[in-house]
Amino acid sequence: MDALGKLYSSVAVVSMNLNGKINGITVAWIVRVSIKPKLIVISIGKTRYSHELLNKVEYYGVSVLSCKQKEIAKIFGTYSGRNYDKFKNVEYTFSKRGLPIINGSVAYLECKIIDKFDVGDHTLFVGEVVDEKVLSNEKPLIYGEHKILEVLD
Ligand SMILES: Cc1cc2nc3c(=O)[nH]c(=O)nc-3n(C[C@H](O)[C@H](O)[C@H](O)COP(=O)(O)O)c2cc1C
């Protein structure tokens, strides 16, 4: 195990909607970066289909996954929206701004993309939180040690 594996984080599905074309991507590289204004950052690999979509949309949604949603994390983190509808067999609702929010998530956020930074093979998309809600009291799904850990004891 290298030292980077000791950086733990939540697992979320970031969603986007480009003129009715929806997609979602599992992310572990998601973090809060400012209190006022309320900002978060997601780091998205440049080869991902979601990267292409995020460059064309104004907002992204974040479904913070619960410890019971490991399978969801795998679906959105394995397939590409380029050739597969990841929402096909997943229950979801639309947020105020038309972003898919996965049912059973711990919480959701709606973010307005206010900045982007080129960082190596990823791009950082800075999102201002414009809406947010806690949806359940389940424990969140955790990523650490380079794998999904489900729950911390
Ligand atoms: C647990 C987990 C965490 C991941 N975290 C990220 C991440 O933070 N950033 C990223 O670009 N890809 C991440 N991935 C990989 C993408 O989710 C994966 O490549 C996905 O299939 C891309 O889908 P797309 O082509 O529809 O955008 C992660 C995958 C898993 C399983």
PDB file of C-alpha atoms and ligand atoms in Angstrom:
ATOM      1  CA  MET A   1       0.000   0.000   0.000  1.00  0.00           C
ATOM      2  CA  ASP A   2       1.376   3.405  -0.953  1.00  0.00           C
ATOM      3  CA  ALA A   3       0.753   6.562   1.061  1.00  0.00           C
ATOM      4  CA  LEU A   4      -1.914   7.837  -1.373  1.00  0.00           C
ATOM      5  CA  GLY A   5      -4.110   4.891  -0.400  1.00  0.00           C
ATOM      6  CA  LYS A   6      -4.374   6.432   3.052  1.00  0.00           C
ATOM      7  CA  LEU A   7      -6.340   9.389   1.681  1.00  0.00           C
ATOM      8  CA  TYR A   8      -9.955   8.383   2.337  1.00  0.00           C
ATOM      9  CA  SER A   9     -12.998  10.028   0.729  1.00  0.00           C
ATOM     10  CA  SER A  10     -16.734   9.717   0.118  1.00  0.00           C
ATOM     11  CA  VAL A  11     -17.993   8.025  -3.017  1.00  0.00           C
ATOM     12  CA  ALA A  12     -20.498   9.968  -5.106  1.00  0.00           C
ATOM     13  CA  VAL A  13     -22.131   9.849  -8.505  1.00  0.00           C
ATOM     14  CA  VAL A  14     -21.751  13.142 -10.351  1.00  0.00           C
ATOM     15  CA  SER A  15     -24.517  13.623 -12.901  1.00  0.00           C
ATOM     16  CA  MET A  16     -25.069  15.942 -15.816  1.00  0.00           C
ATOM     17  CA  ASN A  17     -27.797  16.704 -18.327  1.00  0.00           C
ATOM     18  CA  LEU A  18     -26.907  18.078 -21.744  1.00  0.00           C
ATOM     19  CA  ASN A  19     -30.160  18.948 -23.511  1.00  0.00           C
ATOM     20  CA  GLY A  20     -31.832  15.768 -22.246  1.00  0.00           C
ATOM     21  CA  LYS A  21     -28.772  13.491 -22.604  1.00  0.00           C
ATOM     22  CA  ILE A  22     -28.065  12.363 -19.032  1.00  0.00           C
ATOM     23  CA  ASN A  23     -24.978  10.651 -17.677  1.00  0.00           C
ATOM     24  CA  GLY A  24     -23.339   9.941 -14.337  1.00  0.00           C
ATOM     25  CA  ILE A  25     -19.827   9.080 -13.191  1.00  0.00           C
ATOM     26  CA  THR A  26     -18.614   7.568  -9.928  1.00  0.00           C
ATOM     27  CA  VAL A  27     -16.075   9.813  -8.247  1.00  0.00           C
ATOM     28  CA  ALA A  28     -13.901   9.466  -5.174  1.00  0.00           C
ATOM     29  CA  TRP A  29     -11.952  12.620  -5.887  1.00  0.00           C
ATOM     30  CA  ILE A  30     -14.500  15.075  -4.546  1.00  0.00           C
ATOM     31  CA  VAL A  31     -13.867  17.541  -1.757  1.00  0.00           C
ATOM     32  CA  ARG A  32     -15.115  20.755  -0.112  1.00  0.00           C
ATOM     33  CA  VAL A  33     -12.815  23.681  -0.777  1.00  0.00           C
ATOM     34  CA  SER A  34     -14.567  26.857   0.498  1.00  0.00           C
ATOM     35  CA  ILE A  35     -17.137  27.753   3.148  1.00  0.00           C
ATOM     36  CA  LYS A  36     -18.200  31.189   1.815  1.00  0.00           C
ATOM     37  CA  PRO A  37     -19.071  30.818  -0.962  1.00  0.00           C
ATOM     38  CA  LYS A  38     -19.878  27.134  -0.559  1.00  0.00           C
ATOM     39  CA  LEU A  39     -17.593  25.421  -3.080  1.00  0.00           C
ATOM     40  CA  ILE A  40     -16.633  21.848  -3.894  1.00  0.00           C
ATOM     41  CA  VAL A  41     -14.223  20.398  -6.443  1.00  0.00           C
ATOM     42  CA  ILE A  42     -14.451  17.228  -8.514  1.00  0.00           C
ATOM     43  CA  SER A  43     -11.483  15.844 -10.421  1.00  0.00           C
ATOM     44  CA  ILE A  44     -12.446  14.224 -13.719  1.00  0.00           C
ATOM     45  CA  GLY A  45     -10.138  12.249 -16.038  1.00  0.00           C
ATOM     46  CA  LYS A  46      -9.797  13.849 -19.457  1.00  0.00           C
ATOM     47  CA  THR A  47     -10.650  10.620 -21.287  1.00  0.00           C
ATOM     48  CA  ARG A  48     -14.039  10.214 -19.559  1.00  0.00           C
ATOM     49  CA  TYR A  49     -17.247  10.861 -21.474  1.00  0.00           C
ATOM     50  CA  SER A  50     -18.374  12.875 -18.435  1.00  0.00           C
ATOM     51  CA  HIS A  51     -15.411  15.198 -19.003  1.00  0.00           C
ATOM     52  CA  GLU A  52     -16.752  15.972 -22.461  1.00  0.00           C
ATOM     53  CA  LEU A  53     -20.246  16.641 -21.075  1.00  0.00           C
ATOM     54  CA  LEU A  54     -19.057  18.705 -18.100  1.00  0.00           C
ATOM     55  CA  ASN A  55     -17.316  21.036 -20.534  1.00  0.00           C
ATOM     56  CA  LYS A  56     -20.689  21.764 -22.152  1.00  0.00           C
ATOM     57  CA  VAL A  57     -23.047  22.115 -19.185  1.00  0.00           C
ATOM     58  CA  GLU A  58     -23.649  24.800 -16.563  1.00  0.00           C
ATOM     59  CA  TYR A  59     -24.495  22.560 -13.605  1.00  0.00           C
ATOM     60  CA  TYR A  60     -23.670  19.137 -12.188  1.00  0.00           C
ATOM     61  CA  GLY A  61     -25.477  17.070  -9.589  1.00  0.00           C
ATOM     62  CA  VAL A  62     -23.875  15.036  -6.810  1.00  0.00           C
ATOM     63  CA  SER A  63     -25.513  11.959  -5.263  1.00  0.00           C
ATOM     64  CA  VAL A  64     -23.531  11.039  -2.154  1.00  0.00           C
ATOM     65  CA  LEU A  65     -23.815   7.247  -2.080  1.00  0.00           C
ATOM     66  CA  SER A  66     -24.758   5.238   0.997  1.00  0.00           C
ATOM     67  CA  CYS A  67     -22.864   2.209   2.283  1.00  0.00           C
ATOM     68  CA  LYS A  68     -25.572   0.047   0.666  1.00  0.00           C
ATOM     69  CA  GLN A  69     -24.899   1.384  -2.839  1.00  0.00           C
ATOM     70  CA  LYS A  70     -21.626  -0.326  -3.756  1.00  0.00           C
ATOM     71  CA  GLU A  71     -23.261  -1.825  -6.860  1.00  0.00           C
ATOM     72  CA  ILE A  72     -24.329   1.644  -8.027  1.00  0.00           C
ATOM     73  CA  ALA A  73     -20.740   2.856  -7.590  1.00  0.00           C
ATOM     74  CA  LYS A  74     -19.575  -0.039  -9.770  1.00  0.00           C
ATOM     75  CA  ILE A  75     -22.141   0.598 -12.524  1.00  0.00           C
ATOM     76  CA  PHE A  76     -21.327   4.311 -12.771  1.00  0.00           C
ATOM     77  CA  GLY A  77     -17.610   3.662 -12.309  1.00  0.00           C
ATOM     78  CA  THR A  78     -17.174   0.876 -14.855  1.00  0.00           C
ATOM     79  CA  TYR A  79     -19.366   1.605 -17.869  1.00  0.00           C
ATOM     80  CA  SER A  80     -19.042   4.681 -20.036  1.00  0.00           C
ATOM     81  CA  GLY A  81     -22.024   6.806 -20.959  1.00  0.00           C
ATOM     82  CA  ARG A  82     -20.542   7.005 -24.457  1.00  0.00           C
ATOM     83  CA  ASN A  83     -22.017   3.604 -25.289  1.00  0.00           C
ATOM     84  CA  TYR A  84     -24.209   2.630 -22.325  1.00  0.00           C
ATOM     85  CA  ASP A  85     -27.182   4.167 -20.508  1.00  0.00           C
ATOM     86  CA  LYS A  86     -26.069   3.803 -16.888  1.00  0.00           C
ATOM     87  CA  PHE A  87     -29.440   5.030 -15.607  1.00  0.00           C
ATOM     88  CA  LYS A  88     -31.260   2.236 -17.467  1.00  0.00           C
ATOM     89  CA  ASN A  89     -31.801   0.000 -14.409  1.00  0.00           C
ATOM     90  CA  VAL A  90     -31.322   2.577 -11.677  1.00  0.00           C
ATOM     91  CA  GLU A  91     -34.071   4.451  -9.815  1.00  0.00           C
ATOM     92  CA  TYR A  92     -33.637   8.201  -9.804  1.00  0.00           C
ATOM     93  CA  THR A  93     -35.487  11.489  -9.709  1.00  0.00           C
ATOM     94  CA  PHE A  94     -34.680  14.850 -11.263  1.00  0.00           C
ATOM     95  CA  SER A  95     -33.474  17.807  -9.216  1.00  0.00           C
ATOM     96  CA  LYS A  96     -34.796  21.345  -9.722  1.00  0.00           C
ATOM     97  CA  ARG A  97     -32.326  21.924 -12.543  1.00  0.00           C
ATOM     98  CA  GLY A  98     -32.982  18.585 -14.246  1.00  0.00           C
ATOM     99  CA  LEU A  99     -30.038  16.653 -12.826  1.00  0.00           C
ATOM    100  CA  PRO A 100     -30.556  12.964 -12.032  1.00  0.00           C
ATOM    101  CA  ILE A 101     -30.354  12.187  -8.300  1.00  0.00           C
ATOM    102  CA  ILE A 102     -30.031   8.511  -7.418  1.00  0.00           C
ATOM    103  CA  ASN A 103     -32.693   7.150  -5.048  1.00  0.00           C
ATOM    104  CA  GLY A 104     -31.311   5.864  -1.768  1.00  0.00           C
ATOM    105  CA  SER A 105     -28.420   8.344  -1.707  1.00  0.00           C
ATOM    106  CA  VAL A 106     -27.380   9.884   1.602  1.00  0.00           C
ATOM    107  CA  ALA A 107     -27.531  13.417   0.209  1.00  0.00           C
ATOM    108  CA  TYR A 108     -27.559  15.419  -2.984  1.00  0.00           C
ATOM    109  CA  LEU A 109     -26.011  18.663  -4.138  1.00  0.00           C
ATOM    110  CA  GLU A 110     -26.640  20.810  -7.178  1.00  0.00           C
ATOM    111  CA  CYS A 111     -23.580  22.754  -8.254  1.00  0.00           C
ATOM    112  CA  LYS A 112     -22.981  25.555 -10.728  1.00  0.00           C
ATOM    113  CA  ILE A 113     -19.642  25.206 -12.493  1.00  0.00           C
ATOM    114  CA  ILE A 114     -17.797  28.445 -11.767  1.00  0.00           C
ATOM    115  CA  ASP A 115     -14.233  27.498 -12.704  1.00  0.00           C
ATOM    116  CA  LYS A 116     -12.085  24.758 -14.253  1.00  0.00           C
ATOM    117  CA  PHE A 117      -8.422  23.913 -13.752  1.00  0.00           C
ATOM    118  CA  ASP A 118      -6.246  21.754 -15.954  1.00  0.00           C
ATOM    119  CA  VAL A 119      -4.306  19.388 -13.677  1.00  0.00           C
ATOM    120  CA  GLY A 120      -2.228  16.693 -15.400  1.00  0.00           C
ATOM    121  CA  ASP A 121      -4.505  13.998 -16.815  1.00  0.00           C
ATOM    122  CA  HIS A 122      -7.579  15.372 -14.973  1.00  0.00           C
ATOM    123  CA  THR A 123      -9.573  18.605 -14.899  1.00  0.00           C
ATOM    124  CA  LEU A 124     -10.877  20.137 -11.674  1.00  0.00           C
ATOM    125  CA  PHE A 125     -14.446  21.386 -11.995  1.00  0.00           C
ATOM    126  CA  VAL A 126     -15.187  23.863  -9.215  1.00  0.00           C
ATOM    127  CA  GLY A 127     -18.854  23.830  -8.268  1.00  0.00           C
ATOM    128  CA  GLU A 128     -20.758  26.395  -6.256  1.00  0.00           C
ATOM    129  CA  VAL A 129     -23.416  24.594  -4.226  1.00  0.00           C
ATOM    130  CA  VAL A 130     -26.762  26.126  -5.237  1.00  0.00           C
ATOM    131  CA  ASP A 131     -29.011  23.490  -3.652  1.00  0.00           C
ATOM    132  CA  GLU A 132     -28.465  20.633  -1.234  1.00  0.00           C
ATOM    133  CA  LYS A 133     -30.438  18.150   0.831  1.00  0.00           C
ATOM    134  CA  VAL A 134     -29.775  15.308   3.242  1.00  0.00           C
ATOM    135  CA  LEU A 135     -31.866  12.331   2.092  1.00  0.00           C
ATOM    136  CA  SER A 136     -31.173   9.592   4.625  1.00  0.00           C
ATOM    137  CA  ASN A 137     -29.312   8.751   7.809  1.00  0.00           C
ATOM    138  CA  GLU A 138     -27.448   5.799   6.257  1.00  0.00           C
ATOM    139  CA  LYS A 139     -23.675   5.882   6.524  1.00  0.00           C
ATOM    140  CA  PRO A 140     -21.895   7.064   3.363  1.00  0.00           C
ATOM    141  CA  LEU A 141     -19.894   4.795   1.081  1.00  0.00           C
ATOM    142  CA  ILE A 142     -16.172   5.306   1.633  1.00  0.00           C
ATOM    143  CA  TYR A 143     -13.202   4.958  -0.722  1.00  0.00           C
ATOM    144  CA  GLY A 144      -9.774   4.284   0.762  1.00  0.00           C
ATOM    145  CA  GLU A 145      -6.843   1.868   0.439  1.00  0.00           C
ATOM    146  CA  HIS A 146      -7.544   2.132  -3.339  1.00  0.00           C
ATOM    147  CA  LYS A 147     -10.905   0.391  -3.027  1.00  0.00           C
ATOM    148  CA  ILE A 148     -14.522   0.841  -1.969  1.00  0.00           C
ATOM    149  CA  LEU A 149     -14.704   0.175   1.777  1.00  0.00           C
ATOM    150  CA  GLU A 150     -18.498   0.332   2.249  1.00  0.00           C
ATOM    151  CA  VAL A 151     -18.460   1.292   5.902  1.00  0.00           C
ATOM    152  CA  LEU A 152     -15.961   2.458   8.493  1.00  0.00           C
ATOM    153  CA  ASP A 153     -16.199   0.715  11.878  1.00  0.00           C
TER     154      ASP A 153
HETATM  155  C1  LIG B   1     -14.885   3.954  -6.638  1.00  0.00           C
HETATM  156  C2  LIG B   1     -14.523   4.683  -7.909  1.00  0.00           C
HETATM  157  C3  LIG B   1     -14.078   6.001  -7.850  1.00  0.00           C
HETATM  158  C4  LIG B   1     -13.757   6.713  -9.027  1.00  0.00           C
HETATM  159  N1  LIG B   1     -13.348   8.017  -8.919  1.00  0.00           N
HETATM  160  C5  LIG B   1     -13.115   8.735 -10.057  1.00  0.00           C
HETATM  161  C6  LIG B   1     -12.790  10.128  -9.974  1.00  0.00           C
HETATM  162  O1  LIG B   1     -12.727  10.721  -8.895  1.00  0.00           O
HETATM  163  N2  LIG B   1     -12.551  10.792 -11.137  1.00  0.00           N
HETATM  164  C7  LIG B   1     -12.615  10.172 -12.366  1.00  0.00           C
HETATM  165  O2  LIG B   1     -12.381  10.828 -13.408  1.00  0.00           O
HETATM  166  N3  LIG B   1     -12.940   8.854 -12.472  1.00  0.00           N
HETATM  167  C8  LIG B   1     -13.192   8.126 -11.353  1.00  0.00           C
HETATM  168  N4  LIG B   1     -13.550   6.806 -11.446  1.00  0.00           N
HETATM  169  C9  LIG B   1     -13.617   6.171 -12.774  1.00  0.00           C
HETATM  170  C10 LIG B   1     -14.897   6.532 -13.555  1.00  0.00           C
HETATM  171  O3  LIG B   1     -16.039   6.445 -12.704  1.00  0.00           O
HETATM  172  C11 LIG B   1     -15.070   5.560 -14.750  1.00  0.00           C
HETATM  173  O4  LIG B   1     -13.964   5.682 -15.613  1.00  0.00           O
HETATM  174  C12 LIG B   1     -16.390   5.758 -15.500  1.00  0.00           C
HETATM  175  O5  LIG B   1     -16.667   4.573 -16.212  1.00  0.00           O
HETATM  176  C13 LIG B   1     -16.365   6.928 -16.485  1.00  0.00           C
HETATM  177  O6  LIG B   1     -17.628   7.020 -17.091  1.00  0.00           O
HETATM  178  P1  LIG B   1     -17.973   8.022 -18.308  1.00  0.00           P
HETATM  179  O7  LIG B   1     -17.086   7.619 -19.479  1.00  0.00           O
HETATM  180  O8  LIG B   1     -19.433   7.788 -18.577  1.00  0.00           O
HETATM  181  O9  LIG B   1     -17.684   9.404 -17.855  1.00  0.00           O
HETATM  182  C14 LIG B   1     -13.873   6.078 -10.291  1.00  0.00           C
HETATM  183  C15 LIG B   1     -14.331   4.743 -10.355  1.00  0.00           C
HETATM  184  C16 LIG B   1     -14.659   4.057  -9.181  1.00  0.00           C
HETATM  185  C17 LIG B   1     -15.185   2.644  -9.277  1.00  0.00           C
END
